[in-house]
Amino acid sequence: MQSSQRAATGKLESYTIRGFTTFFSARNGNTNLRSYDSANVARVFANTLNLAARFDFSRRHYTRVVAGWEYVASRNTTNNRTSGVAAGVGVVTPPNWDLANPATWDRTVPALADARLTAHTGTRFWEDKFYLVDALALFDERLMFLGGLNYSKINNLSLNHLANTRIRIKRDRTTPQSGAVFRVTKALGVYVNYSESFRQITTLRTNADRSLTPFDPLIAQGLDYGLKFDFGDGRYSGQATVFDTKNINGRQSFSATDAIGAYTYETQVGENRAKGFELRLSANVTKNLQLVGGYTQAHSYISKNPANPAIVGRAQIRSPTHAWTVTSSYRFASGWLKGVSVGSNLSYRGQAKAFETNDAYPYLLDPRVVVKARAGYSAKLFGRPVSYNLLVSNLTNEKYYPSSISMGDPTSYRFSIEYRY
């Protein structure tokens, strides 16, 4: 009896190195003084390094490893100036221009640089992110496992140049991700995923005793599982998902009064949760016509709040129970319309709470359907591909409130040209 064994082999599949620097300056006003003016200058620098490698254990089993590093650094400075003289510093506020008063018509406006500096602040931010992900494929990719770790280190420095003070916030955290997929048949598979993420607020939290401390990181945890299906030689595909997400260290604001006076403080003992179901369907009805639809049913609620137990179980604001969307796209492949494409998107959001109130007297956002339409044309210009696109948002001019503050945007148009060279 003769047996053979194939040795494991490995190779570096790809690597990516990217870096960019951006510089932008924003000013509210111009070089001449108004009653109040401000200027902001900011820079952003980022680097990315990705390495991918594949190792084959046999003809039917392999693993793919991806490692990466991302680095982001940004800095900005803001200064505010105002008119008026204080302690002998500054310039006199010029009179307002008045059509009925000729004496104000030819007034002299001082330069902005001569105005009194009321605030000069800056921020420096650094983030290092390292990640390692491994995908293990067994039995010709019929069974796959995914596991990974993400490590992020955040460093934020807030500067007050007038008071000559600085506050530093440093946070780091390791978050995991994992998942598995099993193909029951070529057209049907089951899967499960779990992941965590965090976000650091870079300002300071006011506590009940008026002390200032860094915010705890906002932590998100998510578990989802379901089915994936693909049939008709790839013409029809879809996904059915059950999800359960949790947001920890949520912020809550409270008002209080002490010997100094009234003030607002925050705690981070809250927890929000969302459970629900999602369905996504995609169909290539013809070679040129595609349809994509989705439906979500979610129950988003406050799951924990020791500071205010009475609100536990209440629905989250601006979180509808039902939502769906349908997107269509059609491309003309022949005839005098060849190169033309059209599409549409219909989205529905059900009724939701506008803001936090007693459930007995809720303020509600009405359900709405918003329609978008698109038309495009692709051709060549000087031998290079060029595309023209027109997007119409809120085609029916639906009047709705996405929040309790303001109405949604009316019908708007955006035309763009993309030229590749």
XYZ file of C-alpha atoms in Angstrom:
421
model
C 0.000 0.000 0.000
C 1.406 3.332 -1.011
C 0.468 6.644 0.543
C 1.383 10.180 -0.366
C 1.290 13.431 1.547
C 1.412 16.960 0.182
C 3.517 19.390 2.150
C 1.987 22.686 3.172
C 2.969 25.567 0.945
C 2.619 29.272 1.383
C 3.103 32.461 -0.548
C 2.692 36.183 -0.188
C -0.348 37.073 -2.272
C -0.330 40.841 -2.120
C 0.727 43.912 -0.256
C -0.551 47.456 -0.266
C 1.095 50.631 0.954
C -0.841 53.871 0.821
C -0.277 57.291 2.262
C -1.812 60.696 1.842
C -1.738 64.135 3.355
C -4.505 66.705 3.140
C -4.470 70.347 4.105
C -7.486 72.558 4.319
C -8.293 75.967 5.710
C -11.745 77.273 6.508
C -12.668 80.824 7.443
C -15.987 82.205 8.575
C -15.871 85.640 6.985
C -13.065 87.533 5.262
C -10.002 89.622 6.104
C -12.114 92.590 7.181
C -13.612 92.682 10.641
C -17.201 91.933 11.383
C -18.572 91.945 14.947
C -17.307 88.383 15.321
C -15.136 86.160 13.157
C -13.193 82.908 13.336
C -10.638 80.935 11.343
C -9.777 77.252 11.269
C -6.777 75.477 9.754
C -6.457 71.680 9.729
C -4.124 68.967 8.416
C -4.670 65.230 8.088
C -2.014 62.585 7.412
C -2.705 58.856 6.970
C -0.759 55.708 6.127
C -1.993 52.198 5.367
C -0.035 48.953 5.072
C -1.688 45.640 4.141
C -0.108 42.200 3.764
C -1.975 39.110 2.538
C -0.674 35.551 2.367
C -2.167 32.160 1.521
C -1.048 28.776 2.867
C -2.297 25.530 1.296
C -2.486 22.454 3.535
C -3.780 20.220 0.749
C -5.725 20.547 -2.465
C -8.948 21.035 -0.496
C -7.806 23.069 2.493
C -6.070 26.409 2.820
C -5.884 29.453 5.034
C -5.539 33.110 4.072
C -4.005 35.591 6.490
C -4.340 39.366 6.248
C -2.351 41.715 8.474
C -2.443 45.466 8.396
C -1.550 48.741 10.009
C -3.325 52.051 9.730
C -2.027 55.327 11.079
C -3.931 58.601 11.141
C -2.642 61.904 12.475
C -4.506 65.180 12.363
C -4.127 68.616 13.827
C -6.170 71.772 13.693
C -6.103 75.222 15.194
C -8.951 77.683 15.631
C -8.897 81.324 16.657
C -11.857 83.572 17.351
C -11.774 87.361 17.241
C -14.340 89.965 18.180
C -14.653 93.713 17.936
C -14.682 96.014 20.946
C -12.010 97.239 23.327
C -11.218 95.448 26.595
C -8.316 96.402 28.873
C -6.982 98.619 26.116
C -6.837 95.782 23.594
C -8.879 95.605 20.414
C -10.594 97.966 18.005
C -13.795 99.929 18.250
C -16.801 98.227 16.724
C -17.636 100.045 13.473
C -21.201 101.327 13.104
C -23.654 99.174 11.189
C -24.257 100.188 7.590
C -27.586 102.021 7.407
C -29.209 103.032 4.123
C -31.031 105.884 5.862
C -27.838 107.283 7.416
C -25.298 108.580 4.845
C -22.653 108.838 7.579
C -22.390 105.038 7.588
C -22.038 104.620 3.848
C -18.308 105.226 3.619
C -17.201 103.697 6.907
C -13.739 102.258 7.542
C -13.723 98.626 8.643
C -10.613 97.591 10.631
C -8.596 94.562 9.581
C -9.448 91.259 11.198
C -5.876 90.887 12.481
C -6.369 94.021 14.637
C -9.402 92.599 16.444
C -9.241 91.264 19.971
C -8.388 87.558 20.200
C -10.972 85.833 22.405
C -10.073 82.185 21.856
C -7.148 80.285 20.379
C -7.450 76.514 20.632
C -6.052 73.493 18.886
C -6.329 69.727 18.743
C -3.818 67.016 17.861
C -4.994 63.475 17.268
C -3.105 60.229 16.599
C -4.488 56.743 16.061
C -2.589 53.515 15.459
C -4.623 50.516 14.375
C -3.234 47.000 13.924
C -5.327 44.086 12.719
C -4.821 40.409 11.980
C -7.482 38.298 10.250
C -7.314 34.625 9.338
C -9.780 32.834 7.042
C -9.620 29.048 7.116
C -11.262 27.201 4.206
C -11.889 23.450 4.413
C -13.288 20.878 1.988
C -13.098 23.084 -1.108
C -14.510 26.097 0.753
C -17.582 24.238 1.925
C -16.727 25.089 5.535
C -15.017 28.374 6.373
C -13.959 29.987 9.632
C -12.964 33.597 10.190
C -11.172 35.021 13.203
C -9.407 38.259 13.854
C -8.223 40.856 16.324
C -8.138 44.626 16.015
C -5.977 46.753 18.288
C -6.480 50.515 18.351
C -4.535 53.105 20.308
C -5.883 56.643 20.410
C -4.040 59.723 21.629
C -5.806 63.099 21.697
C -4.306 66.378 22.871
C -6.504 69.451 23.413
C -4.653 72.785 23.576
C -5.686 76.185 24.883
C -3.017 78.584 23.660
C -4.377 81.597 25.575
C -4.495 79.827 28.943
C -1.380 77.776 28.106
C -3.094 74.539 29.174
C -3.330 71.102 27.624
C -5.432 67.994 28.246
C -4.383 64.581 26.974
C -6.705 61.589 26.479
C -5.126 58.187 25.821
C -7.121 55.021 25.210
C -6.388 51.628 23.713
C -8.538 48.561 23.218
C -8.435 45.174 21.510
C -11.644 44.053 19.815
C -12.324 40.585 18.372
C -14.240 39.344 15.359
C -15.185 35.799 14.391
C -17.485 33.943 12.052
C -18.244 30.738 10.221
C -19.990 29.722 6.988
C -21.195 26.257 6.022
C -22.457 25.520 2.512
C -25.268 23.005 2.867
C -25.544 22.856 -0.921
C -24.037 24.891 -3.745
C -27.015 27.236 -3.539
C -27.599 27.378 0.225
C -25.358 28.268 3.150
C -25.681 29.102 6.835
C -23.463 31.560 8.683
C -22.827 33.242 12.029
C -20.770 36.361 12.835
C -19.715 38.179 15.985
C -17.795 41.443 16.190
C -16.933 44.282 18.536
C -15.885 47.869 17.958
C -15.260 50.963 20.026
C -15.197 54.717 19.594
C -13.451 57.155 21.871
C -15.017 60.558 22.527
C -12.190 63.090 22.535
C -13.810 65.662 24.835
C -14.125 65.601 28.631
C -17.128 64.425 30.617
C -18.630 66.655 33.322
C -19.438 64.496 36.358
C -22.054 65.016 39.080
C -19.457 66.713 41.335
C -18.456 69.058 38.459
C -15.128 67.284 37.981
C -13.894 66.643 34.434
C -12.695 63.206 33.327
C -12.229 61.492 29.948
C -15.239 59.664 28.553
C -15.274 55.895 28.671
C -15.161 54.404 25.152
C -18.467 53.664 23.441
C -18.480 49.902 22.847
C -20.612 48.104 20.265
C -21.153 44.338 20.215
C -23.003 42.540 17.439
C -24.142 38.989 16.766
C -25.882 37.950 13.565
C -26.709 34.617 11.963
C -28.799 33.432 9.070
C -28.996 31.964 5.587
C -27.391 32.849 2.263
C -28.759 31.529 -0.992
C -27.732 31.794 -4.624
C -29.487 30.046 -7.486
C -30.280 30.394 -11.158
C -26.574 30.445 -12.080
C -26.068 33.513 -9.942
C -29.035 35.439 -11.283
C -30.866 35.355 -7.965
C -29.313 35.683 -4.537
C -30.331 36.728 -1.086
C -29.663 36.742 2.590
C -31.881 36.336 5.662
C -30.357 37.560 8.918
C -31.303 37.632 12.580
C -29.289 40.227 14.503
C -28.724 41.331 18.077
C -26.580 44.411 18.709
C -25.670 46.149 21.936
C -24.176 49.590 22.625
C -22.473 49.969 26.000
C -21.415 53.099 27.924
C -24.159 55.209 26.410
C -24.263 58.871 27.405
C -27.058 60.328 29.556
C -27.375 64.007 30.454
C -28.846 65.320 33.717
C -29.503 68.787 35.125
C -28.539 69.713 38.676
C -28.182 72.759 40.924
C -25.625 73.350 43.660
C -24.249 76.323 45.570
C -22.612 77.638 42.404
C -25.729 77.378 40.260
C -27.367 75.193 37.636
C -25.250 72.858 35.526
C -25.468 69.732 33.359
C -23.527 66.537 33.948
C -23.309 63.195 32.163
C -23.083 59.536 33.133
C -22.144 56.463 31.097
C -24.074 53.629 32.702
C -26.629 53.142 29.938
C -27.010 50.341 27.439
C -29.013 50.269 24.209
C -30.020 47.152 22.341
C -31.473 46.330 18.933
C -32.925 42.983 17.940
C -34.473 42.186 14.630
C -34.561 40.536 11.253
C -33.257 41.529 7.818
C -34.012 40.179 4.369
C -32.031 41.125 1.246
C -32.870 39.926 -2.277
C -31.040 40.574 -5.546
C -32.202 39.575 -9.020
C -30.650 39.957 -12.456
C -33.995 39.778 -14.232
C -32.308 40.183 -17.595
C -28.762 40.919 -18.676
C -29.505 44.626 -18.435
C -32.104 44.832 -15.629
C -31.212 44.431 -11.955
C -33.484 44.633 -8.921
C -32.384 44.770 -5.285
C -34.779 44.808 -2.350
C -34.450 44.774 1.404
C -36.656 44.716 4.485
C -35.712 45.290 8.131
C -37.771 44.754 11.238
C -36.006 45.998 14.358
C -36.852 46.542 18.003
C -34.455 49.167 19.357
C -34.821 49.965 23.033
C -33.052 51.093 26.199
C -31.956 47.883 27.900
C -30.118 49.282 30.926
C -30.007 52.568 32.813
C -29.312 52.427 36.573
C -29.431 56.224 36.733
C -33.034 56.260 35.487
C -34.628 52.778 35.641
C -38.018 54.166 34.608
C -36.924 54.527 30.979
C -35.685 50.929 30.589
C -37.651 49.250 27.818
C -38.517 52.466 25.995
C -37.993 52.620 22.252
C -34.928 54.372 20.901
C -35.514 57.710 19.199
C -35.518 57.847 15.382
C -35.516 54.023 15.212
C -38.504 52.738 13.204
C -39.743 49.204 13.640
C -40.214 48.662 9.904
C -38.122 49.839 6.951
C -37.720 48.669 3.365
C -35.955 49.726 0.200
C -36.168 48.771 -3.487
C -33.500 49.695 -6.038
C -33.693 49.165 -9.800
C -31.165 49.679 -12.575
C -31.443 49.270 -16.345
C -28.766 49.741 -19.003
C -29.458 50.066 -22.728
C -27.008 47.823 -24.588
C -28.046 48.503 -28.185
C -29.864 50.963 -30.395
C -29.667 54.715 -30.343
C -29.862 54.690 -26.514
C -26.777 52.496 -26.163
C -24.702 53.698 -23.222
C -27.681 55.172 -21.371
C -28.584 53.821 -17.942
C -31.474 54.676 -15.631
C -32.281 53.710 -12.082
C -34.464 54.426 -9.088
C -34.561 53.900 -5.352
C -37.637 53.797 -3.124
C -37.073 53.801 0.619
C -39.652 53.539 3.377
C -39.188 54.295 7.057
C -41.977 53.581 9.483
C -43.207 55.629 12.402
C -40.621 56.407 15.095
C -40.210 58.477 18.256
C -38.928 61.987 17.597
C -37.160 62.405 20.960
C -37.190 61.011 24.476
C -40.609 61.457 26.125
C -42.992 59.526 28.294
C -44.497 56.691 26.249
C -47.974 57.830 27.300
C -47.481 61.116 25.403
C -45.047 60.368 22.576
C -43.914 62.753 19.858
C -43.771 60.710 16.680
C -42.126 61.042 13.281
C -44.575 60.113 10.542
C -43.794 57.259 8.143
C -42.557 58.303 4.720
C -41.543 57.044 1.303
C -38.695 58.906 -0.403
C -37.901 58.371 -4.090
C -34.583 58.914 -5.857
C -34.014 58.693 -9.607
C -30.841 58.456 -11.646
C -29.891 58.747 -15.306
C -26.455 58.302 -16.810
C -24.604 58.076 -20.074
C -21.239 56.401 -20.709
C -19.093 57.083 -23.759
C -15.521 57.897 -24.743
C -13.846 61.266 -24.987
C -10.425 61.512 -26.657
C -10.215 57.735 -26.430
C -10.833 57.659 -22.668
C -14.026 56.603 -20.838
C -16.272 59.382 -19.615
C -19.613 59.190 -17.819
C -22.325 61.772 -17.199
C -24.703 61.253 -14.284
C -27.801 63.052 -13.056
C -29.204 62.249 -9.603
C -32.580 63.549 -8.444
C -33.188 63.215 -4.711
C -36.697 63.282 -3.222
C -38.239 63.107 -6.676
C -41.825 63.513 -5.404
C -40.872 66.369 -3.055
C -42.088 64.408 -0.049
C -42.496 66.594 3.042
C -41.217 64.736 6.085
C -39.237 65.162 9.277
C -36.138 62.942 9.619
C -35.733 64.349 13.142
C -37.556 66.646 15.536
C -35.412 69.614 14.504
C -36.007 70.233 10.792
C -37.721 68.945 7.679
C -36.077 66.715 5.106
C -34.498 68.248 2.028
C -36.848 69.090 -0.853
C -36.286 67.903 -4.411
C -32.656 68.449 -5.375
C -30.524 67.748 -8.451
C -26.879 66.808 -8.799
C -25.042 66.486 -12.102
C -21.532 65.038 -12.300
C -18.977 64.152 -14.964
C -16.323 61.476 -14.456
C -13.385 61.285 -16.847
C -10.780 58.545 -16.534
C -7.282 58.923 -17.897
